[in-house]
Structures are given as structure tokens and as C-alpha cells.
Coordinates of C-alpha atoms in Angstrom, one line a residue:
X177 CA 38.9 -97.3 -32.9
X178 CA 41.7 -96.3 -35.2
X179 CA 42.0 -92.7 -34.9
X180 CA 41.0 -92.3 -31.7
X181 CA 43.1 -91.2 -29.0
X182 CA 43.1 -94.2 -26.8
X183 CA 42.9 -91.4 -23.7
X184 CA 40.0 -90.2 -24.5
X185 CA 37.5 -90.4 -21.8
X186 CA 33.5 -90.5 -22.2
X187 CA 33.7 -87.6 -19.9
X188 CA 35.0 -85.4 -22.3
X189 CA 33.0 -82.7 -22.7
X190 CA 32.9 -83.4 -26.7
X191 CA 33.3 -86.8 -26.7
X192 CA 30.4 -87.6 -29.0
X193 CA 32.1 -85.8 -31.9
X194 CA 35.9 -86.6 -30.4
X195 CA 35.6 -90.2 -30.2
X196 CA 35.5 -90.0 -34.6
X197 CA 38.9 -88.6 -34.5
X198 CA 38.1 -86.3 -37.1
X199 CA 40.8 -83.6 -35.7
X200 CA 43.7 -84.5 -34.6
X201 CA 47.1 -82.7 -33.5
X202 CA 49.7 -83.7 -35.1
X203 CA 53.1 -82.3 -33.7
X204 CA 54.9 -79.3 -35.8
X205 CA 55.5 -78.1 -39.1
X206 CA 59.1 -77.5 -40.3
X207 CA 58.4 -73.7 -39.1
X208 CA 57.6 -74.7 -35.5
X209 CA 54.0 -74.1 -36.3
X210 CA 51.2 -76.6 -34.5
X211 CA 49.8 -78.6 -36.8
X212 CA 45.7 -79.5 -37.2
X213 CA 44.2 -82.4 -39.0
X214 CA 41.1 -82.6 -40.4
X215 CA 40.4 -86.0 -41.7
X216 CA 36.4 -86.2 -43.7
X217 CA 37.3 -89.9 -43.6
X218 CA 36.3 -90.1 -40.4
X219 CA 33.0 -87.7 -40.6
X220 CA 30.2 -90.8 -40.0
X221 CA 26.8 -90.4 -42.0
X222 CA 24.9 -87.1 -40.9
X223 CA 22.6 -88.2 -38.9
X224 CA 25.3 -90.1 -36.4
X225 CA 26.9 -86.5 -36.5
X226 CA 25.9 -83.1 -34.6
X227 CA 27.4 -81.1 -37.0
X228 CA 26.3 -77.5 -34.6
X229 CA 28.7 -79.6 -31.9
X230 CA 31.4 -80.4 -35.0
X231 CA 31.6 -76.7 -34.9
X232 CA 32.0 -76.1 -30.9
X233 CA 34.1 -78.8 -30.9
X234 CA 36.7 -77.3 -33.5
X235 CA 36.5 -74.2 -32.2
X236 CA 37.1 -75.6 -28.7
X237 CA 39.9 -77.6 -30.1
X238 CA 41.5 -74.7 -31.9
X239 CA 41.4 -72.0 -28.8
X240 CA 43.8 -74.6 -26.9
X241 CA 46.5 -73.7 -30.0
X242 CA 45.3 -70.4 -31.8
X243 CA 46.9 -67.7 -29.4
X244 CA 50.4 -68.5 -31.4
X245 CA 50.4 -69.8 -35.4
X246 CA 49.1 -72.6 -36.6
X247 CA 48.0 -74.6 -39.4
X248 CA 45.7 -76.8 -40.9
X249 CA 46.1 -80.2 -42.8
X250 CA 42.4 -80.9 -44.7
X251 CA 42.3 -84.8 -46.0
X252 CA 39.7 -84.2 -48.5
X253 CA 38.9 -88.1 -49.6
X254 CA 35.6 -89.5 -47.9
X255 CA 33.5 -86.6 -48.0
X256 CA 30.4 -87.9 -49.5
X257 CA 26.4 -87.3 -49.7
X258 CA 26.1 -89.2 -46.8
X259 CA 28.8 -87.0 -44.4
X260 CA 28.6 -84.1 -45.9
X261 CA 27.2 -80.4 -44.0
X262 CA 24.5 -79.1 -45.7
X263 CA 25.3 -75.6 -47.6
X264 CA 23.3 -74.0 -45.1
X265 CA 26.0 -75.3 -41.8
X266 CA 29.2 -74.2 -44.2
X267 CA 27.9 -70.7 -44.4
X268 CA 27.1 -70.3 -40.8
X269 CA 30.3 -72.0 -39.9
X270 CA 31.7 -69.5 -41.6
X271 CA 30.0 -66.6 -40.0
X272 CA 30.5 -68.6 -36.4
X273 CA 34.5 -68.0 -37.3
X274 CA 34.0 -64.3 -38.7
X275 CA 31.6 -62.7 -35.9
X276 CA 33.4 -60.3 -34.4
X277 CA 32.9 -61.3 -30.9
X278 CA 34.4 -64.0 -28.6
X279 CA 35.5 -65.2 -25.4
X280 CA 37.3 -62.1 -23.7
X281 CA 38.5 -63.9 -21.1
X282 CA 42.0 -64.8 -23.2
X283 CA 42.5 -60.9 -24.2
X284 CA 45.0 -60.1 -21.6
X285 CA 47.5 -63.0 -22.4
X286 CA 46.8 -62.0 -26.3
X287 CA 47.6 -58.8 -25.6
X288 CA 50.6 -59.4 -23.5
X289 CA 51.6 -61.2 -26.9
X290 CA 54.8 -59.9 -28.2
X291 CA 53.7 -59.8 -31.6
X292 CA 50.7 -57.3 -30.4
X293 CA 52.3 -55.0 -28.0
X294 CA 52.7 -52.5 -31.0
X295 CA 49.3 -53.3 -31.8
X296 CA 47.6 -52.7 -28.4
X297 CA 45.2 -50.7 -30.4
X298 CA 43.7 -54.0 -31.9
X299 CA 40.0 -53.3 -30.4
X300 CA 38.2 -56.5 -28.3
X301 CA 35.5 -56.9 -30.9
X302 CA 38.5 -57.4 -33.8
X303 CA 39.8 -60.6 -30.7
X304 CA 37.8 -63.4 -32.2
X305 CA 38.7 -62.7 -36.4
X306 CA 42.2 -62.0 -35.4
X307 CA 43.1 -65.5 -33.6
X308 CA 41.2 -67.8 -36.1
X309 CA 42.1 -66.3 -39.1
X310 CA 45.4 -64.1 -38.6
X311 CA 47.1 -66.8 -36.6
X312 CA 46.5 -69.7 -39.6
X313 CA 49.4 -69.6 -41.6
X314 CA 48.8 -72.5 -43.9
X315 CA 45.6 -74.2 -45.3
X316 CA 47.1 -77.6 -47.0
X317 CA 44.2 -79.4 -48.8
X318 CA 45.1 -82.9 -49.3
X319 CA 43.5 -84.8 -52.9
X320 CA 41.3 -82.0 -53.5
X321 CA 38.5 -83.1 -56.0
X322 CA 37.6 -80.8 -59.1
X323 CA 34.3 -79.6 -57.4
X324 CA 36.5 -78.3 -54.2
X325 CA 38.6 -75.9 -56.7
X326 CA 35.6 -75.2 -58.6
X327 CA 33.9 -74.1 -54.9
X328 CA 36.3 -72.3 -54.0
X329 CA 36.9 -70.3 -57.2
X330 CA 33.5 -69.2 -56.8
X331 CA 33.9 -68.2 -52.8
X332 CA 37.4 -66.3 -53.7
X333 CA 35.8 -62.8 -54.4
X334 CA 34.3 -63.1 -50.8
X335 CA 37.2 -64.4 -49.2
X336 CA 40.2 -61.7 -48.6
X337 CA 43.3 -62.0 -51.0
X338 CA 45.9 -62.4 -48.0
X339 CA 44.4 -65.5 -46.5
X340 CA 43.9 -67.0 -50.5
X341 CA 47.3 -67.3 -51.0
X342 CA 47.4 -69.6 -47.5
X343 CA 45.6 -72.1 -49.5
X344 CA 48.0 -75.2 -51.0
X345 CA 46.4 -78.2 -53.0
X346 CA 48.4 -81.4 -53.2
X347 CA 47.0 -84.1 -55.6
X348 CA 49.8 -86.8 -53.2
X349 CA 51.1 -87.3 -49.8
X350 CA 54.2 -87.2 -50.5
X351 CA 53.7 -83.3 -51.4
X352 CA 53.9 -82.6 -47.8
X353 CA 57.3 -83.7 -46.8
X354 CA 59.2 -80.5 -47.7
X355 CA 56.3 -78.1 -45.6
X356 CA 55.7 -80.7 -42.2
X357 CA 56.7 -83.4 -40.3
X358 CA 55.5 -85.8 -42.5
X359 CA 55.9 -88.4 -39.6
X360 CA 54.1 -86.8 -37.0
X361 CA 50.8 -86.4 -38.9
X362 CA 47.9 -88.9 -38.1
X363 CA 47.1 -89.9 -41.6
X364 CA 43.8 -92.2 -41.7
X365 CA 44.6 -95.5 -42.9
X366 CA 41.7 -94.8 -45.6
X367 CA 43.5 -91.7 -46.7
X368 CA 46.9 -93.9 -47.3
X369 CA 44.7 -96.7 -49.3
X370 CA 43.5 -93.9 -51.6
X371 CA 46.8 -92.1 -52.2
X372 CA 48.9 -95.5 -53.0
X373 CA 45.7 -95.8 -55.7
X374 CA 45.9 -92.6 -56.8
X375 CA 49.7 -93.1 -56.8
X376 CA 49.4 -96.4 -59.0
X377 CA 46.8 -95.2 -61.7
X378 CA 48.8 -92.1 -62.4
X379 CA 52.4 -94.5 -62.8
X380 CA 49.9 -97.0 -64.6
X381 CA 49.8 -99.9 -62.0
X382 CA 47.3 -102.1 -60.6
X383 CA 45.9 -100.4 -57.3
X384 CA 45.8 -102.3 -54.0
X385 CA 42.6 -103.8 -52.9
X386 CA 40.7 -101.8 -50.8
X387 CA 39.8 -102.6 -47.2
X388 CA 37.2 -101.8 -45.2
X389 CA 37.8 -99.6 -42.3
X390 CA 37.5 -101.1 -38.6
X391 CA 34.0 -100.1 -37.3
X392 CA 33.8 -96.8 -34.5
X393 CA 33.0 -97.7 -31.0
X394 CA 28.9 -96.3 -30.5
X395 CA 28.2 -94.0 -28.0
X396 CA 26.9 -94.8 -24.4
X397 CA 23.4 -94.3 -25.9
X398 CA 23.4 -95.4 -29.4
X399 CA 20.3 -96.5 -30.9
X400 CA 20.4 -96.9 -34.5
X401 CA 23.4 -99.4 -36.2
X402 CA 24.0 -101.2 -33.0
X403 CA 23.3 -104.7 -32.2
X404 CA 20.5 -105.4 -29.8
X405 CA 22.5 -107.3 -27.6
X406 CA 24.5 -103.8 -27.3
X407 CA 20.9 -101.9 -26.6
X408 CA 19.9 -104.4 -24.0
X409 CA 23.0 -103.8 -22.2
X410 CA 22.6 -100.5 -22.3
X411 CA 18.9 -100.8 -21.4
X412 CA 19.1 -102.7 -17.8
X413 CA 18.3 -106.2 -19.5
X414 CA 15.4 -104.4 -21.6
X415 CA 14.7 -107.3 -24.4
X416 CA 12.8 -104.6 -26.9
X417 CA 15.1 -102.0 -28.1
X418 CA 13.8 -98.5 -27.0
X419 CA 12.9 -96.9 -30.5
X420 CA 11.0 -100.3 -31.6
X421 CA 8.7 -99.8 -28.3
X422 CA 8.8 -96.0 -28.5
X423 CA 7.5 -96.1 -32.6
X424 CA 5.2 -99.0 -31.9
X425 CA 3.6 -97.8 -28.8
X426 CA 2.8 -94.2 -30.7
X427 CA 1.5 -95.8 -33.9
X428 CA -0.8 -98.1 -31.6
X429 CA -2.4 -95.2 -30.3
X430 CA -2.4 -93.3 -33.0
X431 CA -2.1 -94.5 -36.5
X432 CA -3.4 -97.6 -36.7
X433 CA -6.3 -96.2 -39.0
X434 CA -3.7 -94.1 -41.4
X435 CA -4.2 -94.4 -44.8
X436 CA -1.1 -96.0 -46.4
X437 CA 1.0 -96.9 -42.7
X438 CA 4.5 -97.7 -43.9
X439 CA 4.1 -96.7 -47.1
X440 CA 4.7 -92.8 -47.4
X441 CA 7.9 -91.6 -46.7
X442 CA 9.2 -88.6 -44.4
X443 CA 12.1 -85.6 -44.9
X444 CA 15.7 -87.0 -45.1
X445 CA 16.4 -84.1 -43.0
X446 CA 13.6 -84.9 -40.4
X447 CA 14.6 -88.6 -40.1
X448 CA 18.5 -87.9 -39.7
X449 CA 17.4 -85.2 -37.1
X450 CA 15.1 -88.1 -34.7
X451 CA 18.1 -90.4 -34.9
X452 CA 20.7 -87.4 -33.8
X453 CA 18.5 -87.4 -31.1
X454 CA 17.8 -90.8 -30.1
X455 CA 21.4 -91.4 -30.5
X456 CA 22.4 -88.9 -27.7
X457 CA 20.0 -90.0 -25.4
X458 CA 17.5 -87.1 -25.5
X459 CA 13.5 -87.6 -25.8
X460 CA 11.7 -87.0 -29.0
X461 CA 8.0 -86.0 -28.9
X462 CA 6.6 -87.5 -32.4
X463 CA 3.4 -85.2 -31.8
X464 CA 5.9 -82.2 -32.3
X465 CA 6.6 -83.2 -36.2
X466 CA 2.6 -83.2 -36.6
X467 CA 3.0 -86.3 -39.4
X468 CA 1.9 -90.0 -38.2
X469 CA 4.4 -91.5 -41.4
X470 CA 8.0 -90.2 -39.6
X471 CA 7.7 -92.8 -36.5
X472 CA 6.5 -95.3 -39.6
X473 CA 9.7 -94.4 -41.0
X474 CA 12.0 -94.1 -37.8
X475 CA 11.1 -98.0 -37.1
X476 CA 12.0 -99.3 -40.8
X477 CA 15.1 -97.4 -40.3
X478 CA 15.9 -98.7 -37.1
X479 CA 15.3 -102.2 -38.2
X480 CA 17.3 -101.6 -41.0
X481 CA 20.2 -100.1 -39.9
X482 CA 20.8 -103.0 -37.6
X483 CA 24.6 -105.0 -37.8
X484 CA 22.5 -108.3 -38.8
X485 CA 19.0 -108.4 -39.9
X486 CA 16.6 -109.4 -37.6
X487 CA 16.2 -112.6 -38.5
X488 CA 19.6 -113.1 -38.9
X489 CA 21.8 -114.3 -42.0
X490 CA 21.7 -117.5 -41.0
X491 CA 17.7 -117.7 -41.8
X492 CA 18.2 -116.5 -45.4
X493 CA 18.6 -119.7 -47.4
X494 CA 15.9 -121.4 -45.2
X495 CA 13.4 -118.7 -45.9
X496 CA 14.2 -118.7 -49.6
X497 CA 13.1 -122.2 -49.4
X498 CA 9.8 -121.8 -47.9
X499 CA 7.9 -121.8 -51.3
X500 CA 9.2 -125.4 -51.9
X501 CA 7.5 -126.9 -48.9
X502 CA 3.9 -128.7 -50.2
X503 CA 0.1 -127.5 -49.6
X504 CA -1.2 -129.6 -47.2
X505 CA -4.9 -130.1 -47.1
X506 CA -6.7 -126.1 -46.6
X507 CA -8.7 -125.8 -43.5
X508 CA -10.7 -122.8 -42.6
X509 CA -9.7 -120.4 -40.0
X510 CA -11.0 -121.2 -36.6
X511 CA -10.1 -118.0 -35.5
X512 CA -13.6 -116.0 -34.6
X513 CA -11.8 -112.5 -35.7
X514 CA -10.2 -113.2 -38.9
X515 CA -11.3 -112.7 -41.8
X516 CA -12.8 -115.7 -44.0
X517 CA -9.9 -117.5 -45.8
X518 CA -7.5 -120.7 -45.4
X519 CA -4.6 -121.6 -44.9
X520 CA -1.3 -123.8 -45.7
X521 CA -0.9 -125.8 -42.5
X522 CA 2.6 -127.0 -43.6
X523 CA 4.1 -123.4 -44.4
X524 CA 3.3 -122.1 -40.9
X525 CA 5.0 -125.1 -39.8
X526 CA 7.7 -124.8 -41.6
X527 CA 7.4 -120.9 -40.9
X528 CA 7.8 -122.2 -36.7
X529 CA 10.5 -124.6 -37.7
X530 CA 12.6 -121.6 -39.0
X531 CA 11.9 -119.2 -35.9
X532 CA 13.0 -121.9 -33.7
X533 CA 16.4 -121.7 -34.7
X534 CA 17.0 -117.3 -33.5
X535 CA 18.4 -116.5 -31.0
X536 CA 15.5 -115.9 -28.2
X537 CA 15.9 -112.3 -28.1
X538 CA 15.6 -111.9 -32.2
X539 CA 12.3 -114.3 -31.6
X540 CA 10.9 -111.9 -28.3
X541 CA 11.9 -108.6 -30.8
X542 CA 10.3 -110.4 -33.7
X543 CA 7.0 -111.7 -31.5
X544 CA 6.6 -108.2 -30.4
X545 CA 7.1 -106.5 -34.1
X546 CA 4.8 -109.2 -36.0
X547 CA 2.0 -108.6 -32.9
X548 CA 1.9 -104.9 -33.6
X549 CA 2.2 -105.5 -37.5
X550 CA -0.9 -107.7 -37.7
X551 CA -2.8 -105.3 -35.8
X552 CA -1.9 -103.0 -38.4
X553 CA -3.7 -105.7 -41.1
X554 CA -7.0 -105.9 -38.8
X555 CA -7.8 -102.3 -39.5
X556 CA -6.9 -102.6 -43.2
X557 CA -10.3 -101.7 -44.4
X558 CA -9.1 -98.4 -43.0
X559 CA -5.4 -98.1 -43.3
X560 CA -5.6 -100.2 -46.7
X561 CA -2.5 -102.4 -45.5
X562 CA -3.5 -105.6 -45.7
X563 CA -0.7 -108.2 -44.7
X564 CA 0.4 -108.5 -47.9
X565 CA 1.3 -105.1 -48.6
X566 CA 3.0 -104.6 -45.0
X567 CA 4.7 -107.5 -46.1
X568 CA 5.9 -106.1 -49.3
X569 CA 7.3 -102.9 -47.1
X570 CA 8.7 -105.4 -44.1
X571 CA 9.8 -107.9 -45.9
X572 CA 13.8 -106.5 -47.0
X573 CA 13.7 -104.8 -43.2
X574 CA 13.8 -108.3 -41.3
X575 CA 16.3 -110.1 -43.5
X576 CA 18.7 -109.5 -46.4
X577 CA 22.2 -112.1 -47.2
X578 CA 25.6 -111.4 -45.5
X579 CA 26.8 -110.6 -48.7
X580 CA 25.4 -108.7 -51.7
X581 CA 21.6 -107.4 -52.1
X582 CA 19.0 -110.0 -52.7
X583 CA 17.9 -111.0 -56.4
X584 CA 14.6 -110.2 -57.4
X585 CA 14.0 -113.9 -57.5
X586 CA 14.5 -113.7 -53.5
X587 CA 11.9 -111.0 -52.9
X588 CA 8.9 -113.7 -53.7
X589 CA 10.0 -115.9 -50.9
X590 CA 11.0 -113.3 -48.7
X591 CA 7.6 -111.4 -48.7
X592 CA 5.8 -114.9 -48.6
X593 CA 7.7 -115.8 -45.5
X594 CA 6.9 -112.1 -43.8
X595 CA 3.3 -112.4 -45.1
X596 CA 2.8 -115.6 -43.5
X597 CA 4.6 -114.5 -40.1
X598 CA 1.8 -111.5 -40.3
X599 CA -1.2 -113.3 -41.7
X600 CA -0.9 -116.0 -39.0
X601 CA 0.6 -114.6 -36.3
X602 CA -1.1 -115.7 -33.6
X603 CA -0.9 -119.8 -35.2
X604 CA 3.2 -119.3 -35.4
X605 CA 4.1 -117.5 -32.5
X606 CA 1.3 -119.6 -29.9
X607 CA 2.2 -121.4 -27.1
X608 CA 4.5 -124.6 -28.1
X609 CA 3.9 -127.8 -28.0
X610 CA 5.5 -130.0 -25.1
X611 CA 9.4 -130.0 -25.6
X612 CA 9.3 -133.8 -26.8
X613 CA 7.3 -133.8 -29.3
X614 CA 9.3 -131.0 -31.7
X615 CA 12.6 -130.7 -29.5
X616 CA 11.5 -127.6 -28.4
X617 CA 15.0 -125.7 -27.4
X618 CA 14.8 -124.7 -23.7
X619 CA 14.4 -121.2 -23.8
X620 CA 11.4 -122.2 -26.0
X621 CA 9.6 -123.2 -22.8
X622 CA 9.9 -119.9 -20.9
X623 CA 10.0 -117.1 -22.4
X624 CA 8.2 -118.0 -25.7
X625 CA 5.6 -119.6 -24.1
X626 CA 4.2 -115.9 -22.7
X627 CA 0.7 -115.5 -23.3
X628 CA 0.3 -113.3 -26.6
X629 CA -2.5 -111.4 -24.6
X630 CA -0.1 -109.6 -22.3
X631 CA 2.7 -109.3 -25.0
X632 CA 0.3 -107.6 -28.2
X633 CA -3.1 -106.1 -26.3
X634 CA -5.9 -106.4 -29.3
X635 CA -7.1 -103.5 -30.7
X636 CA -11.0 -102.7 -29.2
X637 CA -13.8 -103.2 -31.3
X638 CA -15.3 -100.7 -33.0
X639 CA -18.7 -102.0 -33.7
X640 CA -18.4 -101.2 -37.6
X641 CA -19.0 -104.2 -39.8
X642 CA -15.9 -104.7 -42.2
X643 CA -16.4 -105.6 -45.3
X644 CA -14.9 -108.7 -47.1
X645 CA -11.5 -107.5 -48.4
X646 CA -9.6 -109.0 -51.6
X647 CA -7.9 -111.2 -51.3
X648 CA -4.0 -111.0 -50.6
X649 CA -1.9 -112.8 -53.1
X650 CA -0.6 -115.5 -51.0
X651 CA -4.5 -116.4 -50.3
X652 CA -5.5 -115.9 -54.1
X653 CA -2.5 -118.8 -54.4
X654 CA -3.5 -120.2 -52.0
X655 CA -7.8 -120.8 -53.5
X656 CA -5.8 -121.7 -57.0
X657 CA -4.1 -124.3 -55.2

């Protein structure tokens, strides 16, 4: 990972928040103080990102270097709404650094300090403001935007006049030369891309393309943004990814009667908080946030935020196609629990001929997700998702095209294809024929061929008598046709 020291070991006792590279030293200045980096660049979204442990781990980096002067290089460019501390984490950063207490264990060698022995009155309690704030000499903010000066305008009459005047904007790079070691600092690739732009518009020359920085190496226990093959590695061979199983296996027991399942949303805040978690390993109790909807939400998100969609890229212009394949003739459902209705013989085929072509653990994740899901639609006199409307909210979480967003024009296809996949579940993902007849792939014969029974358990009756449900729009096209 660029930025990160290539020592770095996962013992570390911060290497969650190290292995960004967000801080970095970075030799001298031309005064012999140590210099800090600070690079927001490298800050990933917030809820990949402890920001109480950002804190520990700054101040944990700055007591090996605060005892003598310092100072601090701030690369402003990449702080956005999706890195960003809340307002609420800035002012109690800011009190963390100002209490006036500390780790006493350092006084004696502080005190022993040349510059203090004719200070020796400095009282413990004044130990903690006196290295983080007396000791920084300089505060160099690198391409400071107009809200930064405007911020800190507005902090100035609570901040003290002596440590103001340590603050320096530069709007370029090459600012710093005559104050550090310009060749020493660890500058972030991202922050040299956007200074030789900034440098071109102001001389009035075309800026460089911009590149996409190399992706961060996840963390032992990642679970969200990581392929599955990475979270069945990590999971002793474990073919459904731990949130999927966890979310599922709670909404199972719990919400399959909720009014509007999948469709109601849950607190930014909340959500960012259960992936912090899940991401560092630790257990989450869903009954603790006392609302059914945020595991609804934690597993689109999961499925979401995955490298490659579900059901891969290379599925998308075969699924766009599926509403050019012809009606066959409609035959009634033979299935005693489904609802009365008919289907297109040839689409589920074609809907089997396109699964047969994942890779078997996309088709074992997808099996298990499309078991649960039409579960979900069985209770939809309830929950009033029918498999058209899950479809609607599934149907951009399984697959999207490698590049761009899909075109409205896609979303028809993509929602039939996810309708059909829920509607007739147990006809696409049954037992396959013999291997000859379809050129079944191998794996197709084993693991595919599980019974559905053991895989997706059917919900118990209830003895309540459902009443006939309108029709979805696939089966109202389906009667036109």
C-alpha cells in the first residue's frame, strides 16, 4: 500500500489506523525540528475508520517526538463528506489535547529538560498542555480550501494568539522548500496529482489526468469492500460471508412479517457504526439498536460494497438480454405453496443458463440470498414485499457494469432478471439435470446439486388463509402475453 511503512507489522498495537498511513515522520525541518505529516488523503470513508483510535493513535505517535520541538505538515486535499470527523470528534479532540492531565510517567525526563530547569515550577497538571501545544512550533496547512480559513477565523477568539501565529497556509508545494526538507517529506501521490493541477490552471495549462490511487490492503477481519474469496479465507473455507449469514439468520427469526423489509432506511451514523465493528472483528447484537430495518440495511450494504457485484460484470449484458428471450407456452404452477399464477418456462431457462456461468461460490452466496429472499415474498400479505418490490430494492445490489452506472433503460431487465431469480426460486436453483444433457460444468454436480431443504428451511405454517395478492408486474405481463 503506498504510504505505508512496508515494516509495519499487524502486531502493532494501532495497526488498524497505521496501516492508512495517514501520519507519517518525515525527517527534519531546516531548524532541526521533527517533522509530522498528516495526509486526509489517506483518511478511508468513516465507517472503515475509528476515528476515537485516530485520536490514540496520534497522540501515541506524537509522545514518541513531543518531549523536544516539533512540527506539523497538514495536506488538506481529500477530506471529503465521506472521511470527514463529525463536528462533535473535532471538539473533543480538541479537549483530549487540552485536559490538563496526562501520562506522568515522562515528567522526570521533562523536567530534567534543559529548557525547564528554570521552570521547575511548571506544576504536573500543566505536563500534558505544555508538550502538545508548547513544543509545536509550526502548523503548515497545505492547499487549504476557503471553508478551512473561514473555520478557523471563526475558532481564533478561542484559540490563544501565540499558537495563531504558528499557523502557515500554502496554496503550492513548492511553498515549503525554504521552511523543510522538502525531500524528506512523504507526500501522497494524490497530493502531487492535485498540486501539478492546481499548478497548471493557475499558469493556464491543461492539467494531467488523474489517476486512481492503488487500493489499501483490508484488515485481518474486514467484512465490508472485500472480495468474498478474501472473506472465505479468512473464514476457514466458510462459502457464506459472515454478515450475509449473521443479517439473514436475524431477519429469519425475526422480521420476516415487517411491514416494508428492505425498504425503510436506518441512521448513516448507525450503519457506519455496525460496519466499524464488523470490520474489527467484534460482535454486534442487532437486538441492542431495537429497529428490525438496520440488519435490512447492513446486508444491501454489504452486498453492495463488494469489489464486483454478485453476479459479476461479466453477467451484465446477458441479463440485459433476458427480456428478448420468447414466451413459451404458460403452464400453471405445480407448486402446492405458491400462489396461483404462471409462468415463462423459457426465461427461467434462460435465467439457469446465465447462473451456470458464476463462479460456484457467487452461485452457493446467490442460492443462499435468493432462498431467504423468497421467503421474504411468502409472507407478503404481511410484510407487503411481494417479489416484485424486493426485486425493485435487490435488483442494483446483485449486479451493476464495470464501468459507469446503469441506464434507466437497464433497470427493466435487471429487476425482471432478480424478480424471476425470486419468484421461481426453487424451479432455477433445483437439482440439475444429468451433466449431458445441458453440459452441466462439474462443480454443477456437487455442490449445486444440495438439497434446497437443508440449504433455505421453509418458513412454518401459520394456519392463516392468505388472500389472493395482485399481481406482480412481471405476472400482469406475463396474463397480457
Amino acid at each position: 500500500m503506498a504510504g505505508q511503512d512496508p515494516a509495519l507489522s499487524t502486531s502493532h498495537p494501532f495497526y488498524d489506523v497505521a496501516r492508512h498511513g495517514i501520519l507519517q515522520v518525515a525527517g527534519d525541518d531546516r531548524f532541526g525540528r521533527r517533522v509530522v505529516t498528516f495526509s486526509c488523503c489517506r483518511m478511508p470513508p468513516s465507517h472503515e475508520l475509528d476515528h476515537q483510535r485516530l485520536l490514540e493513535y496520534l497522540k501515541y505517535t506524537l509522545d514518541q517526538y513531543v518531549e523536544n520541538d516539533y512540527t506539523i505538515v497538514y495536506f488538506h486535499y481529500g477530506l471529503n463528506s465521506r472521511n470527514k470527523p463529525s463536528l462533535g470528534w473535532l471538539q473533543s479532540a480538541y479537549k483530549e489535547f487540552d485536559r490538563k492531565d496526562g501520562d506522568l510517567t515522562m515528567w522526570p525526563r521533562l523536567v530534567s529538560n534543559s529548557k525547564l530547569k528554570r521552570s521547575s515550577h511548571l506544576s504536573l497538571p500543566k505536563y500534558w498542555d505544555y508538550r502538545y501545544k508548547k513544543n509545536l512550533k509550526a502548523l503548515y496547512v497545505v492547499h487549504p480550501t476557503s471553508f478551512i480559513k473561514v473555520l478557523w477565523n471563526i475558532l481564533k477568539p478561542l484559540i490563544s494568539h501565540k499558537f495563531g501565529k504558528k499557523v502557515i497556509y500554502f496554496n503550492y508545494l513548492s511553498e515549503l522548500h525554504e521552511h523543510l526538507k522538502y525531500d524528506q517529506l512523504v507526500i501522497p501521490p494524490e497530493v502531487l496529482r492535485y498540486d501539478e493541477k492546481l499548478q497548471s490552471l493557475h499558469e493556464g495549462r491543461t492539467p494531467p489526468p488523474t489517476k486512481t490511487p492503488p487500493p489499501r490492503p483490508p484488515l485481518p477481519t474486514q467484512q465490508f469492500g472485500v472480495s468474498l474469496q478474501y472473506l472465505k479465507d479468512k473464514n476457514q473455507g466458510e462459502l457464506i460471508p459472515p454478515v450475509l449469514r449473521f443479517t439473514v439468520t436475524y431477519l429469519r427469526e425475526k422480521g420476516l412479517r415487517t411491514e416494508g423489509l428492505f425498504r425503510r432506511s436506518a441512521s448513516v451514523q448507525t450503519v457506519r457504526e455496525i460496519q466499524r465493528l464488523y470490520n474489527q472483528g467484534k460482535p454486534v447484537n442487532f437486538d441492542d439498536y431495537g429497529d428490525i430495518h438496520i440488519p435490512a440495511v447492513i446486508l444491501k450494504t454489504f452486498l453492495r460494497e463488494l469489489p464486483q457485484p454478485l453476479l459479476t460484470f461479466q453477467a451484465y449484458e446477458q441479463i440485459l438480454g433476458i427480456t428478448s428471450l420468447p414466451l413459451a407456452p404458460l403452464e400453471l404452477s405445480r407448486e402446492p405453496h405458491a400462489l396461483p399464477g404462471v409462468e415463462s418456462s423459457l426465461r427461467v431457462t434462460g435465467c439457469r443458463q446465465i447462473l451456470r456461468s458464476l463462479p460456484e461460490h457467487n452461485y452457493v452466496v446467490l442460492r443462499y440470498l435468493m432462498g431467504f429472499l423468497h421467503a421474504v415474498s411468502r409472507e407478503s400479505i404481511f410484510n407487503k414485499m411481494n417479489s416484485s418490490n424486493l426485486a425493485c430494492v435487490f435488483g442494483l445490489n446483485l449486479i451493476w457494469p464495470s464501468q459507469g452506472v446503469s441506464s434507466l433503460s437497464a433497470l427493466v431487465p435487471l429487476n425482471m432478471f432478480t424478480e424471476l431469480l425470486i419468484e421461481y426460486y426453487e424451479k432455477i436453483f433445483s437439482t440439475p439435470e444429468a451433466p449431458g444433457e445441458h453440459g452441466l460444468a462439474p462443480w454443477e454436480q456437487g455442490s449445486r446439486a444440495a438439497p434446497l431443504q437443508e440449504a433455505v428451511p421453509r418458513t412454518q405454517a401459520t394456519g392463516l388463509t392468505k388472500p389472493t395478492l395482485p399481481p406482480s408486474p412481471l405476472m400482469a405481463a406475463r396474463r397480457r402475453l
